[in-house]
PDB file of C-alpha atoms in Angstrom:
ATOM      1  CA  MET A1423       3.620  31.409 -20.956  1.00 49.00           C
ATOM      2  CA  ASN A1424       2.448  30.388 -17.562  1.00 51.00           C
ATOM      3  CA  THR A1425       1.127  26.781 -17.581  1.00 53.00           C
ATOM      4  CA  PHE A1426       0.198  26.811 -13.971  1.00 53.00           C
ATOM      5  CA  GLU A1427      -2.531  29.466 -14.680  1.00 55.00           C
ATOM      6  CA  ASP A1428      -5.380  27.895 -12.411  1.00 53.00           C
ATOM      7  CA  GLN A1429      -3.652  27.336  -9.165  1.00 55.00           C
ATOM      8  CA  SER A1430      -6.891  27.264  -7.312  1.00 59.00           C
ATOM      9  CA  GLN A1431      -7.377  23.828  -7.455  1.00 56.00           C
ATOM     10  CA  PRO A1432      -4.950  21.581  -5.611  1.00 53.00           C
ATOM     11  CA  PRO A1433      -3.075  19.335  -7.819  1.00 55.00           C
ATOM     12  CA  ALA A1434      -4.493  15.586  -8.226  1.00 56.00           C
ATOM     13  CA  LYS A1435      -3.334  13.398  -5.351  1.00 66.00           C
ATOM     14  CA  MET A1436      -0.037  11.149  -6.497  1.00 69.00           C
ATOM     15  CA  LYS A1437       1.245   7.957  -4.881  1.00 75.00           C
ATOM     16  CA  SER A1438       4.461   8.249  -3.423  1.00 88.00           C
ATOM     17  CA  VAL A1439       7.155   6.279  -4.760  1.00 90.00           C
ATOM     18  CA  ALA A1440       7.074   4.011  -1.443  1.00 90.00           C
ATOM     19  CA  ALA A1441       3.451   3.232  -2.092  1.00 90.00           C
ATOM     20  CA  THR A1442       4.034   2.689  -5.670  1.00 92.00           C
ATOM     21  CA  ILE A1443       6.998   0.076  -4.544  1.00 93.00           C
ATOM     22  CA  LEU A1444       4.969  -1.368  -1.899  1.00 93.00           C
ATOM     23  CA  GLY A1445       1.735  -1.810  -3.930  1.00 93.00           C
ATOM     24  CA  GLU A1446       4.003  -3.316  -6.836  1.00 95.00           C
ATOM     25  CA  PHE A1447       5.614  -6.073  -4.550  1.00 95.00           C
ATOM     26  CA  PHE A1448       2.153  -6.869  -2.648  1.00 95.00           C
ATOM     27  CA  SER A1449       0.784  -7.604  -6.546  1.00 95.00           C
ATOM     28  CA  PHE A1450       3.447  -9.752  -7.294  1.00 95.00           C
ATOM     29  CA  LEU A1451       3.205 -11.479  -3.504  1.00 94.00           C
ATOM     30  CA  GLU A1452      -0.457 -12.192  -4.397  1.00 94.00           C
ATOM     31  CA  LYS A1453       0.350 -14.332  -7.396  1.00 94.00           C
ATOM     32  CA  GLU A1454       2.625 -16.433  -5.174  1.00 94.00           C
ATOM     33  CA  GLU A1455       0.808 -19.713  -4.217  1.00 93.00           C
ATOM     34  CA  GLY A1456      -0.054 -19.740  -0.278  1.00 91.00           C
ATOM     35  CA  PHE A1457       0.651 -15.807  -0.252  1.00 93.00           C
ATOM     36  CA  GLY A1458      -2.525 -14.128  -1.402  1.00 92.00           C
ATOM     37  CA  GLU A1459      -4.860 -13.537   1.549  1.00 92.00           C
ATOM     38  CA  ILE A1460      -1.386 -12.246   3.277  1.00 93.00           C
ATOM     39  CA  ALA A1461      -0.582  -9.890   0.839  1.00 95.00           C
ATOM     40  CA  SER A1462      -4.099  -8.447   0.320  1.00 94.00           C
ATOM     41  CA  GLY A1463      -4.041  -8.241   4.085  1.00 94.00           C
ATOM     42  CA  LEU A1464      -1.060  -6.304   4.303  1.00 94.00           C
ATOM     43  CA  GLN A1465      -1.831  -3.808   1.198  1.00 95.00           C
ATOM     44  CA  LYS A1466      -4.816  -2.994   3.207  1.00 94.00           C
ATOM     45  CA  VAL A1467      -3.101  -2.463   6.567  1.00 95.00           C
ATOM     46  CA  VAL A1468      -0.064  -0.854   5.147  1.00 93.00           C
ATOM     47  CA  LEU A1469      -1.362   1.298   1.976  1.00 92.00           C
ATOM     48  CA  GLU A1470      -5.044   1.465   2.740  1.00 92.00           C
ATOM     49  CA  ASP A1471      -5.623   2.131   6.343  1.00 93.00           C
ATOM     50  CA  GLY A1472      -1.490   3.577   6.808  1.00 91.00           C
ATOM     51  CA  ILE A1473      -1.032   1.518   9.698  1.00 90.00           C
ATOM     52  CA  PHE A1474       2.857   0.576  10.039  1.00 88.00           C
ATOM     53  CA  ALA A1475       2.489  -0.796  13.571  1.00 92.00           C
ATOM     54  CA  GLU A1476       3.741  -4.017  14.557  1.00 94.00           C
ATOM     55  CA  PRO A1477       0.532  -5.580  16.049  1.00 94.00           C
ATOM     56  CA  ALA A1478      -1.351  -4.578  13.273  1.00 94.00           C
ATOM     57  CA  ILE A1479       1.009  -6.411  10.934  1.00 94.00           C
ATOM     58  CA  ARG A1480       1.682  -9.222  13.102  1.00 94.00           C
ATOM     59  CA  ALA A1481      -2.027  -9.880  13.097  1.00 94.00           C
ATOM     60  CA  VAL A1482      -2.275 -10.056   9.354  1.00 93.00           C
ATOM     61  CA  LEU A1483       0.637 -12.346   9.470  1.00 93.00           C
ATOM     62  CA  PHE A1484      -0.479 -14.538  11.747  1.00 93.00           C
ATOM     63  CA  PRO A1485      -4.152 -14.354  12.167  1.00 88.00           C
ATOM     64  CA  ASP A1486      -4.297 -17.576  14.043  1.00 87.00           C
ATOM     65  CA  ALA A1487      -1.977 -16.380  16.872  1.00 80.00           C
ATOM     66  CA  LEU A1488      -4.561 -14.337  18.327  1.00 62.00           C
TER      67      LEU A1488
END
């Protein structure tokens, strides 16, 4: 019995293990006092935008330094 009969459709997009772990970390960090804005900013830059460059991450961590 072939359970993969209809292979014309690509499989649903799955989150990577790293994205899942980072997402959990950012969710935890968001709940900590004083880290809510930073955590949501890091989550957007790293997980949503996919930017891992130091300047983008530094801008989130130190917004007043610009």
